[in-house]
C-alpha positions as CSV (number, residue, x, y, z in Angstrom):
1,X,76.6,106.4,161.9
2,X,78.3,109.9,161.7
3,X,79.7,110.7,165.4
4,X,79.4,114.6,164.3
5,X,76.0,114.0,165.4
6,X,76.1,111.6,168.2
7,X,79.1,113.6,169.8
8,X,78.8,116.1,172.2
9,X,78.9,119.9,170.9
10,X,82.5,120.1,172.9
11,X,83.7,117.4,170.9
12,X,83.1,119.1,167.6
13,X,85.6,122.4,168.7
14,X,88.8,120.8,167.4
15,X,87.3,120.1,164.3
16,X,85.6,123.7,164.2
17,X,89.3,125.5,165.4
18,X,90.9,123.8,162.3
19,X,88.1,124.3,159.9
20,X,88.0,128.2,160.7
21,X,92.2,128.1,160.8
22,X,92.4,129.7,164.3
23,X,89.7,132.0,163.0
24,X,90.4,133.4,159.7
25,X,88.0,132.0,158.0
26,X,89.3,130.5,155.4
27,X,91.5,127.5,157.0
28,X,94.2,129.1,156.6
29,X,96.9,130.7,158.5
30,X,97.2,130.8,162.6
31,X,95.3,133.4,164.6
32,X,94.5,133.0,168.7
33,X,92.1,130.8,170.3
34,X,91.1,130.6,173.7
35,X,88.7,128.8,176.0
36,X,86.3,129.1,178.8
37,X,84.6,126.4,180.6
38,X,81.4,126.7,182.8
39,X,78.9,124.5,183.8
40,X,78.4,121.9,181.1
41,X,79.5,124.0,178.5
42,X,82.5,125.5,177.2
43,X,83.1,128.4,174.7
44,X,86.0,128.7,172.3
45,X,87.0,132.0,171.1
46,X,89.1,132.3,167.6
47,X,90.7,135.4,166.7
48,X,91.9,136.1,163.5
49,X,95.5,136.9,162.6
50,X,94.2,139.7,160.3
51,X,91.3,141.7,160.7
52,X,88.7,139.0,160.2
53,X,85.8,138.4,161.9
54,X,86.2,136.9,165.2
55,X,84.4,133.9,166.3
56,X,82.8,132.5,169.0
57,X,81.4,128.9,169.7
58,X,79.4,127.7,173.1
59,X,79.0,124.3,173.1
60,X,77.6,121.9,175.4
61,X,79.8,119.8,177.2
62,X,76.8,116.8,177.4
63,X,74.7,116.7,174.2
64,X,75.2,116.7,170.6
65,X,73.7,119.4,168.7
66,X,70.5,119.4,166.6
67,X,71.4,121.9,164.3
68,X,73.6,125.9,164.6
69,X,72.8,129.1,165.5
70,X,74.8,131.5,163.9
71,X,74.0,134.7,166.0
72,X,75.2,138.4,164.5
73,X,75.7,141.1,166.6
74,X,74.2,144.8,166.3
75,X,75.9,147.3,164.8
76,X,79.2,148.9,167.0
77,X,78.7,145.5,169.2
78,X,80.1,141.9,169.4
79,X,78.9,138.6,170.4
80,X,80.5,138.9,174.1
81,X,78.0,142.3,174.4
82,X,74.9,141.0,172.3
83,X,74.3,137.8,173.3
84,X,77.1,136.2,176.3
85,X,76.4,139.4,178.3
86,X,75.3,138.9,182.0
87,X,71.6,138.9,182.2
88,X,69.3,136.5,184.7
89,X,69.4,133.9,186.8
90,X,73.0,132.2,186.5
91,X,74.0,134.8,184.5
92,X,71.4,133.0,181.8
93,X,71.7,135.0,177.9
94,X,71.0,134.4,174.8
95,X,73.5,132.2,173.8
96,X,73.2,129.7,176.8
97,X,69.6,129.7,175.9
98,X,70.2,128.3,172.4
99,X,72.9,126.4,173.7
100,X,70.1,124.3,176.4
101,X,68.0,124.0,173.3
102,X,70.2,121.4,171.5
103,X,72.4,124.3,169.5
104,X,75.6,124.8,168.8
105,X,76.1,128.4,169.0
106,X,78.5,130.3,166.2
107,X,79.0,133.5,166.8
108,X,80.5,135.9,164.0
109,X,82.1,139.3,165.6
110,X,82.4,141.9,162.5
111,X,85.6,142.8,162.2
112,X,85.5,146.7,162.8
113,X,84.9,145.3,166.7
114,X,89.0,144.7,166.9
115,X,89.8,147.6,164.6
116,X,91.1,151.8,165.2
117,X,89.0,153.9,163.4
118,X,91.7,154.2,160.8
119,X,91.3,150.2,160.0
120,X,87.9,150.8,158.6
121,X,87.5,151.9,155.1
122,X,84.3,152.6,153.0
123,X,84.1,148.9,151.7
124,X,82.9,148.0,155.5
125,X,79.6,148.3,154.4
126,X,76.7,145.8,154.7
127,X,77.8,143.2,151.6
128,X,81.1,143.1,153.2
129,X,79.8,141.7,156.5
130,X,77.7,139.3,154.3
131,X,80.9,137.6,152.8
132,X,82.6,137.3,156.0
133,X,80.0,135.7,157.6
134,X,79.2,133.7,154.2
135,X,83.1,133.1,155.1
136,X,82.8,131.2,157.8
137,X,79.5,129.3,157.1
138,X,81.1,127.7,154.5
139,X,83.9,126.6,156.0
140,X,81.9,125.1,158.9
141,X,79.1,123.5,157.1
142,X,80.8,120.8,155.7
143,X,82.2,119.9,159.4
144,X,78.9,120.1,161.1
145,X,76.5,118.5,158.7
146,X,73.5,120.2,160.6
147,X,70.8,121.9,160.0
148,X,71.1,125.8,161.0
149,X,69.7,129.3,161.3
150,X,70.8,133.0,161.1
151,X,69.6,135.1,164.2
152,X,70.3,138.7,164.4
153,X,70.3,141.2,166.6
154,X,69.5,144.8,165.1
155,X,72.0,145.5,162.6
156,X,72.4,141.6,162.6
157,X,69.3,141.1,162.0
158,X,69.0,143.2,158.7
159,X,72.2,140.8,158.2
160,X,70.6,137.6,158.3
161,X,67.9,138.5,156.2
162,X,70.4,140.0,153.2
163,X,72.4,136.9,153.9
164,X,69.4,134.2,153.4
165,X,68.5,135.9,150.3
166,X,72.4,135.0,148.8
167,X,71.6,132.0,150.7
168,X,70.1,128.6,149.0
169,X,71.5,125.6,150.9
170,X,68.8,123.0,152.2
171,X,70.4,123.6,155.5
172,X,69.3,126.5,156.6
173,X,66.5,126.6,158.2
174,X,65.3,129.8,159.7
175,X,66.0,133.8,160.3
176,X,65.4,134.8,163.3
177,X,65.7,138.7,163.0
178,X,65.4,140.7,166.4
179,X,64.4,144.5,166.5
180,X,65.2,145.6,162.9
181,X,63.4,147.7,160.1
182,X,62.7,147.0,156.5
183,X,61.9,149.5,154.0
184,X,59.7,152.6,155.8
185,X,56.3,153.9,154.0
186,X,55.8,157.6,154.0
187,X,57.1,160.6,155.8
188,X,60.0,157.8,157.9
189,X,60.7,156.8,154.4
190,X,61.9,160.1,153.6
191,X,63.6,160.4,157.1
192,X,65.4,157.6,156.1
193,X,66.2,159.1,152.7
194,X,67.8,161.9,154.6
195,X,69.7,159.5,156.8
196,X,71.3,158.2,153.7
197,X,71.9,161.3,152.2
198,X,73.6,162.5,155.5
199,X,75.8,158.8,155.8
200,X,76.7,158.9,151.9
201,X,78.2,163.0,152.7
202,X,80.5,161.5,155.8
203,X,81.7,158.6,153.6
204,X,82.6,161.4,151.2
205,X,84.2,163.8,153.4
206,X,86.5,160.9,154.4
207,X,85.0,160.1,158.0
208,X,84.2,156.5,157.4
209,X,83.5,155.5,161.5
210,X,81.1,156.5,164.2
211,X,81.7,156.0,167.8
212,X,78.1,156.2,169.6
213,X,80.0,156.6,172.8
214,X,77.5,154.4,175.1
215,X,80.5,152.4,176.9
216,X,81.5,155.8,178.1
217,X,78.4,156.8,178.7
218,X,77.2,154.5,181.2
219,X,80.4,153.5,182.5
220,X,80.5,157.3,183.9
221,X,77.0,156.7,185.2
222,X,78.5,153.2,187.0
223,X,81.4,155.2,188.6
224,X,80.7,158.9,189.4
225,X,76.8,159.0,188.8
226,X,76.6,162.2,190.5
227,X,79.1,164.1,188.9
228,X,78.1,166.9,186.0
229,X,78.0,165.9,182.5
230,X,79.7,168.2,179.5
231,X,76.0,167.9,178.1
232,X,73.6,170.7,178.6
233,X,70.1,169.5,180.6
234,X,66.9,170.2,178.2
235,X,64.8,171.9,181.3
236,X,67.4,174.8,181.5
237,X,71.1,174.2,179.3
238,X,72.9,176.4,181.5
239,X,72.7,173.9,183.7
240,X,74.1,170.1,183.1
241,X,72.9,166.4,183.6
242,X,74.5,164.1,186.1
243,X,76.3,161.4,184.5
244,X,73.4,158.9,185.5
245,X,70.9,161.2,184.1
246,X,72.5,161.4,180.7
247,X,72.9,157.6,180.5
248,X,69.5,157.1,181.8
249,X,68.1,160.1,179.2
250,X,70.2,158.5,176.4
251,X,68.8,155.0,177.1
252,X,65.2,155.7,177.8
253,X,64.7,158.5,175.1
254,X,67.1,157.7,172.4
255,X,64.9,159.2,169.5
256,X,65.2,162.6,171.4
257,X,68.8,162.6,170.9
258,X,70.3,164.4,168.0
259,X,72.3,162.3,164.8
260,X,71.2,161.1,161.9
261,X,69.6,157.9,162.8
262,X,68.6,158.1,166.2
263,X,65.0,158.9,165.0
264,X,64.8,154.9,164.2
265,X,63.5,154.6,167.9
266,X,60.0,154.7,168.9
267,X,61.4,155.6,172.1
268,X,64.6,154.2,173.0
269,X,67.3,151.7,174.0
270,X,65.7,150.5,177.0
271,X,62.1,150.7,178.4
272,X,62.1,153.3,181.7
273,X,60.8,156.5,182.4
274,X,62.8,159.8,182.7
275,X,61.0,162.9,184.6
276,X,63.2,166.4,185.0
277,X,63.2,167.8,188.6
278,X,64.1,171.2,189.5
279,X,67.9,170.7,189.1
280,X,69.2,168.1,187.2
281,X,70.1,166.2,190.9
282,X,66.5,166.0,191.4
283,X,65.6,164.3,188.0
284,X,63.9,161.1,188.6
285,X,64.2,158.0,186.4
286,X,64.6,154.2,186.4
287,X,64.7,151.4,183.8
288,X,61.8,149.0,183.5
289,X,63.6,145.8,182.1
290,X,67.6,145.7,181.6
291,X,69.3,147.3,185.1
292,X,71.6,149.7,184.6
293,X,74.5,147.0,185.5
294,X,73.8,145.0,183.0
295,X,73.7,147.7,180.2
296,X,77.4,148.6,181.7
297,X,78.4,144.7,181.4
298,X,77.3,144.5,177.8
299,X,79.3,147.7,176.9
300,X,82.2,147.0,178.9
301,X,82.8,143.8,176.6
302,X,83.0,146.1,173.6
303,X,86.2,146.3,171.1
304,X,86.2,149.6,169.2
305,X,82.9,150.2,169.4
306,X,82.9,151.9,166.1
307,X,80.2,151.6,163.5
308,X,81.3,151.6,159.8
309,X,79.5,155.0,158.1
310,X,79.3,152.3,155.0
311,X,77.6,149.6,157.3
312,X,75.0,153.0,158.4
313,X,74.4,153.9,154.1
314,X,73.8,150.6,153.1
315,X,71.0,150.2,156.4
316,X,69.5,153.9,155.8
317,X,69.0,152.6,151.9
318,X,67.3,149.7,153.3
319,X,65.1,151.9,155.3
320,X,64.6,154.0,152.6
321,X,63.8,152.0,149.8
322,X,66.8,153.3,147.9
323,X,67.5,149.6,145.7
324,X,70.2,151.7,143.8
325,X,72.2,152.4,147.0
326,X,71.5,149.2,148.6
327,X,68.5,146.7,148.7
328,X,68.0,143.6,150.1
329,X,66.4,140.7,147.9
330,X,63.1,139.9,149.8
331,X,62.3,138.0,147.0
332,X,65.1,135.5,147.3
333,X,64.5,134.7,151.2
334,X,62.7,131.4,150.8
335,X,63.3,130.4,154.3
336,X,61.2,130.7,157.7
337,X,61.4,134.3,159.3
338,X,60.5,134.7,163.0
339,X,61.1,138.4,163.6
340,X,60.2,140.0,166.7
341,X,60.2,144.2,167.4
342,X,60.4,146.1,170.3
343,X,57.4,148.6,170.5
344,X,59.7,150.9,172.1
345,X,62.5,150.3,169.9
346,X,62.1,149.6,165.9
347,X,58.4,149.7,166.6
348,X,55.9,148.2,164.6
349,X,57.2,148.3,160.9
350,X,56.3,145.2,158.9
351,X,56.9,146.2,155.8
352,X,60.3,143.9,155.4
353,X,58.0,141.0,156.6
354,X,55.4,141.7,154.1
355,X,57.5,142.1,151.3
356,X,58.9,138.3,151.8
357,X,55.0,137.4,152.3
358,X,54.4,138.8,148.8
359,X,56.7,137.0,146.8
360,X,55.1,133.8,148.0
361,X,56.7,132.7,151.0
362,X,54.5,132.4,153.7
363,X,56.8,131.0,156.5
364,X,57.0,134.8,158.2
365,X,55.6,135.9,160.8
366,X,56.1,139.6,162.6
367,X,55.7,140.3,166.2
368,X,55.6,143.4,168.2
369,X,56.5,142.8,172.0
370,X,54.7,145.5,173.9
371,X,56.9,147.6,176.6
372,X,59.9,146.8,175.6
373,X,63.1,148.9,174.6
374,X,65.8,148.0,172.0
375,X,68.3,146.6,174.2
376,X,65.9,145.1,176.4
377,X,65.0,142.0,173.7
378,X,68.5,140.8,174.4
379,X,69.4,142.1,177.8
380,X,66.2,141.8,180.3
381,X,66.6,139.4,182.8
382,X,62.8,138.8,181.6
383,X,64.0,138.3,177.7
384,X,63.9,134.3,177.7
385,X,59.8,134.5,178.9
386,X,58.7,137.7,177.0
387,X,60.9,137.6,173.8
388,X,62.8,134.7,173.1
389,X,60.2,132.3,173.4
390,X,58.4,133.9,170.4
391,X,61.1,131.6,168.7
């Protein structure tokens, strides 16, 4: 009998740390690797010596695996934020989830997390974060032996469905695609044409990274909530949000916010409500899902924080149908697809779902999980009843 599969997931890290070469991906070279133990489990964290992908493993210290989760972070995040973030009872989260369901968890960080803005170029885009993680599948496959899935989180998620269609081993199983958007019908489909258009002119004016700011956002709100914003309050600009307001605003009504892509939101980040008072002190809001401390635990594991403008184009194709820019094969994505939306976030938009249905495979189902924000289908305490159990 193989032990790979009567072995506890611990057992398998030594084998995993020299497959992945101290996370380079290839087996080669020496990067850093690093462990933390909990309660029957341990995760090991391999950093590349270049600017790789990192890459993170939670393992059960008791069981073997059934099969891997590779989970792939949203865009400007990493697998600490998305899915090892505080966020339940004993601190439960995505990843432990998986994890207590008989899954080693693999964990691919794109690599723009550990770089400056001046590390990311305009090849960052969306087929670049398909090789790495293509990268690091096949170096771990032939070690594991197991069946396994792709499950993304936003910009993940449009991820693991571009990488299942370059995708035709017998082993994987499944996409699980969390809060993300096909190709848009109608007036949003030439929103999203505009995003593009707007995402191709930074890549050409040289600016090639975006920093969405919410780690210093909400840390502000964390530390001096009442203090005065630089940002003028909608019910009169002269005057100025408090720091909580503008991270509460900024969470709760996301699509009200200017930038290019913001409009993506039904509503927002997070499910809440946000009412103006007479003076921005007296504005009343509160989050209906993810707490506030948990939003500022997620974003203060960041790296850079930066989103690739190339990563943005490629996405904003997607959205917009543009197969010359960038197009993901539906066609070619012959495995299951579980993916679940956020009414308040990516909304319902099949389309992407129905497109996979059409070209005959019928293992796809689409699911809109009412009253919740984008954020919150990783992040609510209330995530592993409401969301994750749609998979």
């Amino acid at each position: 009998m193989d032990l790979r599969h009567t072995e506890s997931g611990a057992a398998l890290l030594p084998r995993i740390e020299r497959a992945l070469g101290n996370g380079n991906g290839n087996g080669s070279g020496a990067g850093s690797a690093t462990r933390l133990e909990g309660s029957g489990w341990t995760r090991l964290t391999l950093r590349p010596p270049g600017d790789g992908p990192a890459v993170d493993v939670v393992a059960d210290t008791r069981r073997p695996p059934r099969g891997v989760a590779y989970l792939l972070p949203g865009g400007g995040l990493n697998f600490a934020a998305d899915f090892f973030t505080p966020g339940g009872p004993r601190d439960h989260n995505l990843a432990h989830h998986l994890r207590q369901r008989d899954l080693l968890v693999v964990g691919v960080t794109p690599r723009e997390d550990g770089a400056a803005a001046a590390g990311i170029t305009p090849g960052h885009g969306l087929a670049a974060h398909r090789r790495d993680l293509a990268e690091v599948v096949r170096a771990l496959d032939p070690v594991l032996e197991l069946p396994y899935q792709y499950v993304g989180h936003s910009a993940g998620a449009a991820l693991a469905l571009d990488a299942a269609s370059y995708d035709a081993s017998p082993r994987l199983r499944r996409v699980v695609a969390l809060d993300t958007t096909g190709p848009y019908t109608g007036e949003a489909a030439l929103r999203a044409a505009a995003t593009l258009d707007a995402y191709a002119g930074l890549l050409a004016q040289g600016t090639y990274a975006t920093d969405p700011g919410l780690a210093a956002l909400i840390a502000g709100a964390v530390t001096d909530p009442t203090a005065p914003s630089s940002v003028p309050w909608p019910a009169n600009p002269a005057l100025r949000f408090t720091r909580a307001g503008l991270a509460h605003f900024a969470l709760i009504r996301t699509a009200a916010l200017p930038g290019p892509a913001n409009w993506i939101y039904t509503q927002g980040h997070g499910a809440g409500e946000y009412a103006f008072g007479a003076t921005p002190a007296e504005d009343r809001f509160t989050l209906a899902h993810t707490p506030l401390a948990i939003w500022h635990a997620a974003t203060g594991a960041l790296g850079s924080g930066l989103v690739p403008n190339a990563l943005m184009r490629d996405l904003a194709a997607i959205w917009a149908g543009d197969g010359v820019t960038y197009r993901i094969a539906w066609e070619r994505v012959r495995t299951e697809v579980v993916w679940v939306n956020t009414a308040l976030g990516r909304g319902d938009q099949p389309r992407g779902a129905e497109l996979i249905r059409e070209a005959g495979n019928d293992r796809v189902t689409f699911t809109v999980v009412p009253g919740y924000g984008h954020g919150d289908a990783v992040w609510s305490p209330a995530a592993a009843a409401d969301v994750w159990s749609l998979f």
